[in-house]
XYZ file of C-alpha atoms in Angstrom:
659
model
C 22.390 26.961 124.945
C 20.505 23.894 126.170
C 19.305 24.070 129.775
C 18.778 20.838 131.711
C 20.884 18.922 129.195
C 24.603 18.157 129.025
C 24.597 19.288 125.392
C 26.546 16.379 123.877
C 26.195 12.681 123.178
C 28.500 9.773 122.375
C 28.380 7.329 119.477
C 30.610 4.309 120.023
C 31.119 1.744 117.270
C 32.650 -1.373 118.825
C 33.326 -3.026 115.444
C 35.371 -0.076 114.197
C 36.729 0.855 117.646
C 35.511 4.359 116.865
C 34.323 7.036 119.301
C 32.503 10.214 118.284
C 31.367 13.145 120.441
C 28.492 15.092 118.916
C 26.179 17.966 119.807
C 22.725 17.187 121.200
C 20.092 18.591 118.856
C 17.789 21.148 120.511
C 15.159 20.432 117.874
C 15.219 16.743 118.737
C 15.027 17.074 122.526
C 12.400 19.787 122.271
C 10.198 17.363 120.362
C 11.035 14.133 122.271
C 12.416 15.435 125.616
C 14.859 12.614 126.577
C 14.863 9.065 127.949
C 12.295 6.840 126.252
C 10.954 9.598 124.001
C 14.335 10.494 122.566
C 15.401 6.861 122.413
C 12.462 5.695 120.327
C 12.960 8.501 117.819
C 16.665 7.640 117.393
C 15.988 3.913 117.037
C 13.184 4.507 114.551
C 15.548 6.598 112.428
C 18.646 4.416 112.716
C 17.521 0.810 113.124
C 16.553 -1.188 110.057
C 13.491 -3.264 111.006
C 15.224 -6.330 109.550
C 17.966 -6.033 112.176
C 17.943 -8.942 114.587
C 18.298 -8.145 118.310
C 21.587 -10.008 118.796
C 23.219 -8.978 115.548
C 26.097 -6.465 115.631
C 23.873 -4.054 113.716
C 21.428 -3.741 116.616
C 21.940 -0.607 118.672
C 21.531 -0.068 122.374
C 21.218 3.431 123.786
C 21.813 4.655 127.333
C 19.848 7.850 127.932
C 19.382 10.383 130.659
C 16.452 12.803 130.841
C 16.555 16.537 131.514
C 15.745 15.888 135.177
C 18.572 13.391 135.666
C 21.225 14.692 138.026
C 19.218 17.650 139.351
C 18.062 18.035 142.947
C 14.464 17.123 142.153
C 13.313 14.080 144.176
C 13.894 11.566 142.701
C 16.188 12.212 139.736
C 18.757 9.410 139.687
C 17.378 7.348 136.834
C 18.654 6.470 133.368
C 16.969 4.556 130.560
C 18.226 1.894 128.144
C 16.413 1.233 124.856
C 16.876 -1.265 122.033
C 15.108 -4.094 120.226
C 14.613 -6.885 122.740
C 16.245 -10.321 122.345
C 13.655 -11.678 124.787
C 10.492 -10.456 123.066
C 11.631 -9.398 119.588
C 9.753 -6.084 120.080
C 10.490 -2.590 121.380
C 12.459 -2.618 124.614
C 13.073 -0.089 127.323
C 14.353 -0.591 130.818
C 15.473 1.873 133.461
C 17.405 1.892 136.722
C 17.942 4.263 139.616
C 21.062 4.821 141.654
C 23.874 7.147 140.605
C 25.033 5.993 137.139
C 22.588 8.284 135.282
C 23.595 11.506 137.067
C 27.281 10.639 136.608
C 26.740 10.228 132.849
C 25.173 13.683 132.755
C 28.013 15.202 134.812
C 30.519 13.650 132.406
C 28.845 15.757 129.722
C 26.609 13.309 127.854
C 22.856 13.196 127.417
C 23.001 9.768 125.788
C 25.354 7.092 124.482
C 24.631 5.121 121.311
C 26.471 1.788 121.175
C 26.648 -0.195 117.955
C 28.733 -2.973 116.414
C 30.507 -5.828 118.181
C 33.971 -5.878 119.699
C 36.336 -8.663 118.606
C 37.062 -9.493 122.223
C 35.579 -8.512 125.601
C 35.935 -4.810 126.284
C 34.701 -2.144 128.640
C 34.249 1.574 128.077
C 35.938 4.049 130.413
C 34.571 7.602 130.344
C 36.237 10.326 132.395
C 34.646 13.597 131.269
C 36.142 14.246 127.775
C 38.412 11.189 127.872
C 36.770 8.079 126.419
C 38.606 4.788 125.995
C 37.633 1.285 124.921
C 39.631 -1.073 127.148
C 40.393 -4.762 127.189
C 38.011 -6.713 129.451
C 39.306 -10.269 129.003
C 40.233 -10.328 132.687
C 36.658 -9.328 133.614
C 34.885 -11.946 131.504
C 33.502 -14.643 133.776
C 33.289 -12.341 136.804
C 30.006 -11.517 138.487
C 28.606 -7.995 138.921
C 30.234 -7.319 142.296
C 33.622 -8.713 141.214
C 33.500 -6.755 137.950
C 32.632 -3.470 139.652
C 35.279 -3.914 142.355
C 37.967 -4.828 139.798
C 37.243 -1.804 137.606
C 37.235 0.550 140.593
C 40.545 -0.884 141.764
C 42.360 -0.763 138.433
C 41.152 2.791 137.711
C 42.086 3.869 141.227
C 38.656 5.371 141.809
C 36.391 3.702 144.347
C 33.559 6.099 143.565
C 33.455 5.664 139.786
C 30.001 4.582 138.581
C 29.876 1.232 136.812
C 27.098 -0.374 134.769
C 27.938 -3.945 133.818
C 26.724 -7.447 133.094
C 27.286 -10.634 135.043
C 27.656 -14.153 133.716
C 23.999 -14.179 132.585
C 24.682 -11.443 130.039
C 27.876 -13.109 128.858
C 25.986 -16.373 128.299
C 23.194 -14.586 126.430
C 20.434 -15.454 128.870
C 17.505 -13.730 127.222
C 16.399 -11.978 130.416
C 19.837 -10.815 131.537
C 20.008 -7.372 133.167
C 22.366 -4.451 133.111
C 23.369 -3.804 136.734
C 24.689 -0.434 137.939
C 25.940 0.717 141.343
C 26.187 -3.024 142.188
C 22.472 -3.566 142.830
C 20.351 -1.359 140.536
C 18.915 -3.323 137.634
C 17.791 -2.238 134.202
C 15.954 -5.495 134.474
C 13.324 -6.158 131.895
C 13.521 -7.225 128.207
C 17.083 -8.584 128.184
C 19.299 -5.522 127.873
C 22.213 -7.376 129.499
C 21.946 -10.015 126.788
C 22.531 -7.332 124.145
C 25.686 -6.099 125.896
C 26.887 -9.699 126.059
C 26.296 -10.134 122.321
C 28.497 -7.094 121.696
C 31.296 -8.353 123.988
C 30.740 -5.245 126.093
C 31.244 -6.092 129.763
C 30.825 -2.673 131.352
C 30.711 1.102 131.136
C 32.550 3.025 133.861
C 31.841 6.747 134.147
C 33.302 9.637 136.110
C 31.978 13.170 135.571
C 32.707 16.472 137.277
C 30.807 18.942 135.120
C 27.730 20.877 136.143
C 24.270 21.545 134.756
C 22.556 24.796 133.908
C 18.914 25.451 134.792
C 16.729 27.773 132.699
C 15.001 29.424 135.665
C 16.895 28.489 138.794
C 14.646 30.350 141.264
C 11.424 28.761 140.012
C 13.007 25.333 139.705
C 14.248 25.460 143.318
C 10.722 26.359 144.453
C 9.409 23.256 142.635
C 12.107 21.110 144.281
C 11.275 22.448 147.742
C 7.583 21.799 147.189
C 8.358 18.261 146.001
C 10.367 17.438 149.116
C 7.505 18.692 151.310
C 5.192 16.237 149.589
C 7.437 13.435 150.868
C 7.036 14.505 154.498
C 4.134 14.167 156.976
C 2.800 17.373 155.390
C 2.159 15.475 152.149
C -1.241 13.843 151.584
C 0.300 10.437 150.735
C 2.578 10.299 153.773
C 1.189 6.945 154.949
C 2.375 5.195 151.800
C 5.585 7.219 151.482
C 6.486 6.356 155.065
C 5.670 2.665 154.548
C 8.015 2.631 151.546
C 10.703 4.337 153.615
C 10.406 1.843 156.472
C 9.800 -1.391 154.578
C 10.839 -0.780 150.967
C 8.612 -1.648 148.022
C 7.705 -5.021 149.565
C 5.275 -3.078 151.758
C 3.093 -3.822 148.740
C 3.076 -7.542 149.598
C 0.481 -7.053 152.333
C -1.692 -4.688 150.319
C -1.648 -6.839 147.177
C -2.594 -9.951 149.128
C -5.414 -8.030 150.805
C -7.056 -7.390 147.407
C -6.243 -10.858 146.055
C -3.596 -9.696 143.619
C -0.427 -11.361 144.952
C 0.673 -13.880 142.270
C 0.742 -17.316 143.870
C 1.760 -20.667 142.382
C 2.699 -19.358 138.942
C -0.300 -16.985 138.777
C -2.751 -19.803 139.559
C -4.299 -17.532 142.202
C -3.771 -14.073 143.673
C -4.073 -14.948 147.348
C -1.401 -16.529 149.567
C -2.699 -17.820 152.886
C -1.085 -16.041 155.878
C 1.185 -13.959 153.658
C 1.166 -11.028 156.078
C 2.522 -13.228 158.897
C 5.103 -15.109 156.805
C 6.388 -13.015 153.887
C 4.765 -9.644 154.703
C 6.495 -6.356 155.350
C 6.866 -6.689 159.116
C 8.371 -10.212 159.277
C 10.648 -9.367 156.346
C 12.051 -6.312 158.094
C 12.396 -8.099 161.437
C 14.283 -11.022 159.921
C 16.409 -9.436 157.220
C 16.904 -5.659 157.619
C 20.599 -4.701 157.438
C 20.828 -0.992 156.610
C 19.118 1.766 154.678
C 20.039 2.961 151.167
C 18.840 5.483 148.624
C 19.027 6.503 144.982
C 20.373 9.923 144.010
C 18.298 12.825 145.399
C 15.338 10.710 146.504
C 12.585 11.906 148.823
C 11.262 8.405 149.539
C 14.459 6.355 150.013
C 12.876 2.909 149.687
C 16.136 0.981 149.231
C 17.809 -1.117 151.885
C 20.201 -3.977 152.230
C 19.077 -7.378 153.501
C 20.973 -10.151 155.192
C 20.393 -13.765 156.224
C 21.074 -14.269 159.934
C 20.781 -18.031 160.266
C 20.688 -21.297 158.352
C 22.666 -22.556 155.380
C 22.817 -19.103 153.685
C 23.724 -17.205 156.879
C 25.808 -14.125 156.179
C 24.494 -13.702 152.647
C 23.802 -10.018 151.894
C 22.493 -7.924 149.036
C 20.401 -4.842 148.401
C 16.668 -5.486 148.120
C 14.540 -7.459 147.536
C 11.855 -5.400 145.820
C 8.198 -6.423 145.960
C 8.403 -8.107 142.542
C 11.277 -10.285 143.763
C 9.472 -11.189 146.973
C 6.472 -12.618 145.135
C 8.630 -14.219 142.427
C 10.530 -16.329 144.992
C 7.950 -16.920 147.753
C 4.218 -17.087 146.986
C 5.043 -17.923 143.377
C 6.454 -21.250 144.657
C 4.077 -21.622 147.651
C 7.108 -20.922 149.821
C 7.464 -18.980 153.079
C 11.229 -19.554 153.177
C 12.490 -15.977 153.201
C 16.133 -17.086 153.587
C 15.883 -18.704 150.148
C 14.228 -15.518 148.866
C 17.132 -13.347 150.049
C 19.641 -15.789 148.531
C 17.729 -15.898 145.229
C 17.713 -12.100 145.141
C 21.474 -12.028 145.783
C 22.144 -14.521 143.003
C 20.034 -12.590 140.493
C 21.920 -9.410 141.436
C 25.402 -10.875 141.029
C 24.637 -12.918 137.885
C 22.591 -10.062 136.389
C 19.235 -11.808 136.010
C 15.809 -10.175 135.877
C 14.176 -11.495 139.052
C 10.683 -11.355 137.528
C 11.444 -13.391 134.414
C 13.826 -15.705 136.275
C 11.296 -16.538 139.005
C 8.367 -16.938 136.656
C 10.271 -18.951 134.057
C 11.259 -21.423 136.777
C 7.708 -21.520 138.176
C 6.495 -22.215 134.626
C 8.654 -25.348 134.696
C 7.278 -26.290 138.146
C 3.704 -26.137 136.847
C 4.645 -28.190 133.786
C 6.180 -30.776 136.133
C 3.081 -30.834 138.332
C 0.888 -31.489 135.289
C 3.144 -34.192 133.862
C 4.172 -32.109 130.851
C 7.764 -32.342 132.117
C 9.322 -35.299 133.941
C 12.655 -35.871 135.676
C 13.935 -37.143 132.339
C 13.355 -33.693 130.851
C 14.645 -31.673 133.803
C 18.008 -33.376 134.189
C 16.813 -35.375 137.180
C 15.399 -32.392 139.068
C 12.142 -32.762 141.000
C 10.135 -29.565 140.667
C 7.704 -29.604 143.582
C 6.007 -26.557 145.152
C 6.791 -25.461 148.701
C 9.651 -24.663 151.074
C 11.362 -28.038 150.717
C 12.215 -27.596 147.032
C 13.534 -24.023 147.167
C 17.044 -25.507 146.987
C 16.143 -26.583 143.466
C 15.153 -23.015 142.609
C 18.495 -21.765 143.947
C 20.367 -24.421 141.980
C 18.489 -23.517 138.815
C 19.480 -19.847 139.131
C 23.156 -20.902 139.158
C 22.581 -23.242 136.223
C 20.534 -20.818 134.105
C 23.091 -18.010 134.449
C 25.865 -20.325 133.259
C 23.717 -22.433 130.892
C 25.070 -25.420 132.781
C 22.984 -28.098 131.087
C 20.315 -28.631 128.444
C 17.322 -27.972 130.704
C 18.836 -24.850 132.290
C 19.754 -23.584 128.845
C 16.151 -24.087 127.721
C 14.915 -21.997 130.669
C 17.536 -19.355 129.864
C 15.521 -18.608 126.719
C 12.450 -17.573 128.763
C 9.111 -19.280 129.340
C 7.527 -18.357 125.983
C 10.324 -19.930 123.957
C 10.573 -22.914 126.310
C 6.832 -23.581 126.015
C 7.080 -23.684 122.229
C 9.983 -26.113 122.409
C 8.198 -28.375 124.893
C 4.931 -28.203 122.970
C 1.531 -29.591 123.904
C -0.216 -27.817 126.774
C 2.979 -26.158 128.023
C 1.780 -22.822 126.658
C -0.998 -22.811 129.280
C 1.703 -22.726 131.978
C 3.835 -19.964 130.403
C 2.234 -16.828 131.830
C 3.468 -14.130 129.467
C 2.178 -11.553 127.019
C 4.143 -11.005 123.824
C 6.993 -13.137 125.206
C 7.569 -11.202 128.445
C 6.721 -12.988 131.697
C 3.907 -11.388 133.710
C 5.180 -9.315 136.617
C 3.841 -9.347 140.192
C 0.328 -8.344 139.226
C -2.849 -10.052 138.043
C -5.654 -8.546 135.959
C -8.435 -10.643 137.451
C -8.703 -8.683 140.727
C -7.584 -5.437 139.051
C -9.206 -5.247 135.615
C -7.370 -2.210 134.280
C -4.122 -4.103 134.885
C -5.367 -6.649 132.364
C -5.571 -3.919 129.748
C -2.157 -2.601 130.819
C -0.604 -5.988 130.059
C -2.454 -6.335 126.759
C -1.497 -3.004 125.174
C 2.000 -2.713 126.598
C 4.582 -2.280 123.839
C 7.151 -4.333 125.755
C 4.924 -7.175 126.991
C 3.329 -8.171 130.299
C 4.755 -5.432 132.417
C 3.215 -3.037 134.915
C 5.433 0.025 134.566
C 4.166 1.474 131.296
C 0.520 2.214 132.194
C -0.554 0.634 135.517
C -3.155 2.650 137.427
C -2.777 2.566 141.210
C -5.799 4.879 141.461
C -8.295 2.024 141.094
C -5.884 -0.622 142.418
C -5.730 0.930 145.894
C -8.814 3.170 145.674
C -7.386 6.701 145.639
C -10.795 8.401 145.411
C -9.520 11.874 146.302
C -6.916 11.743 143.532
C -9.514 10.408 141.074
C -11.839 13.290 141.900
C -9.052 15.857 141.611
C -8.048 14.512 138.219
C -11.374 13.595 136.638
C -14.127 15.270 138.686
C -16.892 13.759 140.832
C -19.004 12.269 138.049
C -17.341 8.873 137.618
C -15.316 8.395 140.785
C -17.310 5.376 141.960
C -16.829 3.496 138.682
C -13.199 4.505 138.307
C -12.321 3.472 141.875
C -13.912 0.023 141.465
C -11.074 -2.294 140.491
C -13.527 -4.984 139.318
C -15.480 -2.683 136.995
C -14.128 -2.633 133.422
C -16.035 0.539 132.477
C -13.958 3.647 131.735
C -10.738 1.780 132.405
C -9.592 2.130 128.795
C -9.619 5.893 129.263
C -7.948 5.672 132.662
C -5.138 3.458 131.374
C -4.501 5.696 128.374
C -4.129 8.709 130.699
C -1.630 6.734 132.811
C 0.267 5.602 129.717
C 0.538 9.209 128.545
C 1.712 10.404 131.957
C 4.329 7.662 132.277
C 5.639 8.394 128.769
C 6.583 11.830 130.104
C 7.838 10.294 133.360
C 10.142 7.935 131.436
C 11.380 10.740 129.170
C 11.884 13.426 131.800
C 13.130 10.531 133.942
C 11.371 10.579 137.266
C 10.947 7.447 139.370
C 7.563 5.675 139.205
C 7.450 5.889 142.988
C 5.808 9.278 143.262
C 4.151 9.239 139.853
C 2.613 5.775 139.493
C 2.407 5.062 143.228
C 1.639 6.934 145.370
C 0.130 9.446 142.902
C 2.076 12.511 144.064
C 2.818 14.153 140.676
C 0.451 14.835 137.782
C 0.352 16.806 134.537
C 0.611 20.309 136.052
C 3.711 19.305 137.986
C 5.380 17.818 134.926
C 4.668 20.915 132.832
C 6.179 23.275 135.391
C 9.246 21.088 135.898
C 9.998 20.938 132.174
C 9.458 24.661 131.689
C 11.576 25.866 134.636
C 14.303 23.304 133.981
C 14.694 23.465 130.196
C 13.024 26.731 129.197
C 10.637 24.769 126.946
C 7.779 26.834 128.351
C 5.278 25.608 125.763
C 4.859 22.521 127.961
C 3.216 24.559 130.721
C 0.248 24.106 128.382
C -1.196 20.739 129.460
C -2.657 20.327 125.976
C 0.796 20.579 124.388
C 2.359 18.375 127.056
C -0.215 15.671 126.404
C 0.434 15.953 122.681
C 4.099 15.259 123.412
C 3.050 12.228 125.469
C 0.825 10.936 122.653
C 3.702 11.404 120.196
C 5.959 9.183 122.302
C 3.270 6.525 122.881
C 2.364 6.372 119.193
C 5.973 6.189 118.061
C 6.720 3.243 120.366
C 3.748 1.370 118.975
C 4.691 2.323 115.404
C 8.169 0.888 116.078
C 6.439 -2.421 116.797
C 3.937 -2.045 113.932
C 6.849 -1.738 111.522
C 8.081 -5.084 112.912
C 4.684 -6.731 112.380
C 2.627 -5.837 115.496
C -1.134 -5.831 114.967
C -4.374 -6.201 116.913
C -3.643 -9.871 117.618
C -0.785 -8.719 119.858
C -3.178 -6.723 122.065
C -4.090 -9.819 124.000
C -3.808 -11.637 127.325
C -2.759 -15.073 128.439
C -5.830 -17.336 128.819
C -5.100 -17.709 132.549
C -6.383 -14.176 133.013
C -9.355 -14.377 130.625
C -10.532 -17.999 130.870
C -9.568 -19.246 134.335
C -11.617 -17.609 137.131
C -9.598 -16.638 140.179
C -9.891 -19.782 142.337
C -9.371 -18.345 145.838
C -9.149 -15.157 147.850
C -10.973 -11.818 147.838
C -11.277 -11.795 144.026
C -12.531 -15.384 143.741
C -14.447 -15.950 140.493
C -13.085 -12.903 138.656
C -11.693 -12.957 135.083
C -10.632 -10.152 132.741
C -13.100 -9.046 130.055
C -10.618 -7.363 127.773
C -12.720 -6.230 124.805
C -14.698 -3.331 126.362
C -11.531 -1.815 127.821
C -9.633 -2.336 124.575
C -12.387 -0.557 122.616
C -12.128 2.486 124.875
C -8.368 2.459 124.560
C -8.575 2.290 120.747
C -11.032 5.233 120.761
C -8.476 7.367 122.556
C -5.552 6.263 120.401
C -7.653 6.166 117.195
C -6.369 2.738 116.271
C -8.312 0.802 113.679
C -10.533 -1.698 115.515
C -10.144 -4.397 112.880
C -6.372 -4.323 112.478
C -4.976 -2.346 115.425
C -3.041 -0.137 113.013
C -2.593 3.608 113.629
C -4.468 6.205 111.596
C -2.971 9.027 109.554
C -4.833 11.977 111.106
C -3.799 11.080 114.643
C -0.135 10.563 113.726
C -0.070 13.840 111.800
C -1.786 15.660 114.680
C 1.108 14.787 116.998
C 3.790 15.684 114.464
C 4.595 12.209 113.135
C 3.910 12.893 109.447
C 7.075 11.103 108.319
C 6.172 8.039 110.386
C 2.747 7.934 108.748
C 4.351 8.125 105.309
C 6.704 5.221 105.977
C 3.954 3.046 107.437
C 1.819 3.861 104.393
C 4.569 2.545 102.095
C 4.648 -0.645 104.126
C 0.850 -1.061 104.071
C 0.647 -0.587 107.819
C -1.396 2.618 108.053
C -5.141 3.199 108.034
C -6.034 6.478 106.364
C -9.168 7.338 108.315
C -10.400 6.436 111.775
C -13.899 4.973 111.462
C -14.961 5.392 115.093
C -15.475 8.434 117.221
C -12.178 9.728 118.644
C -12.278 10.581 122.319
C -10.178 12.494 124.794
C -9.937 10.687 128.168
C -10.498 13.829 130.186
C -13.565 14.885 128.214
C -15.088 11.448 128.703
C -14.286 11.099 132.371
C -15.349 14.575 133.508
């Protein structure tokens, strides 16, 4: 018997209209756990590298982790993996809420979707009953309309729905999958893949239970975890700020260190941000009511409303910090009414707020520099500041529906648009490996520069960002790595040792994204670490070998290597471990980090030492892959000429170096 797992999975072929229920393999989950780890193994095995992201042959997998649906705080997340239509590389994206637990209660650890339906459909899962239903009447509806219609026609107002809006239908490359109305699997274009398969939604109802390997010990871990989210916990100040203000509490702190993206990442400091778009004015102006994901100890979600002006009455859940910067400082705007409306539009159309905001700001910078004119933009004037936020709002409508030629160009993302425009446009498209940079900047936070550069899904903060140096958690640094290097590690401007620090974070988050815990509590604030993860896995699943931190880290390395190997098989090499020149060549012009740039090479060398990647090519080495149990992966890469037999440097373990 599998503990912590539902024990079955679904394979749904939309081309053949075929549904299969199969047993979850204990051998597979024991080696890859769940979520991202399990997803990358399945995609490596089943996806031909020649498969294009929007072809019917591409597969998209919805996965839970063993922790999903338990009482551990927080445990409401699910993961979606595929090959990205936005970047062309490995893609994973996760969301909180209640959809993931419901999938587990219906009896399924994961759902593999392949093929393409002849006409729009949605999938209805009610425990053991699975049906593929006609969705012609849903096509053209937004996320809220789609969810309401499905709930009404199934006669179940509490059924959990994950769906796409018009952005996914129109194959906008950064379209999201939205669940529970407002929770977005936002990055890398997963909604675009559902649109390409004519799959509008998945609706799930489950009433089954879960079995825990050691219930008494697991409950003790849960109780301890909840205590850490109270005033008795050492990170209460940040937990409480998240509970009161939501994730946009970060706006003030990021601006204070000069890391709040402003004017399309031109600088990291927005004058008077705390008084205009900071956490206190945002709550005073827009707070509506509190919300939460399943079994969460932080409860950072809340609904916002607009009380006055042309958008008065507009409501939606959020915005998150990333959305705040994407639609305020990013456009030199303090108009928070337009921010709330932009957030609402992204939610109902199913657009990634990060890529949407930064693709539009890319166009604004091109316009400012004369690379684009009104002739190119369909008559639109793209001018920074509050007065032109109406144009941003209009563009969100137009991008989601591909209304005209210019909007359709922006629907492809900034990297593609820059190539089409040509000339110096690439200097304005702030992305790494085709994914727009999120609400961070490596110049005031050097390890973030490395995080962007080595990230298997592009310029994104969630795969290895270290908040330890970002916000100076010296006590946590000392607990984890000893006294010796705390001063260097806590200095966000010092590149030394950051390659080791980032690799430790990347390993930890690989487990986080496979066990499926929220990043709030693991990434920031740093509540949980290796010992916690090992105990959780052991008590929950009975896989007690992972109480050994050495074996748990080997599992993490296995997942990290396999994700990179997925990309290597597609053509990834050292040239992809790079940054946009804005971060390496353009010194920060204003703010607390004025004059700073990212020096990537010393951090990248440290990172390669840990991963044992070949410094010349960036390819993995046989001994390291075999050490983590990826012998078959090494063999296939060898056949393709994408494996280095022997590591020429000196391999290093982050902990041995840092202590």
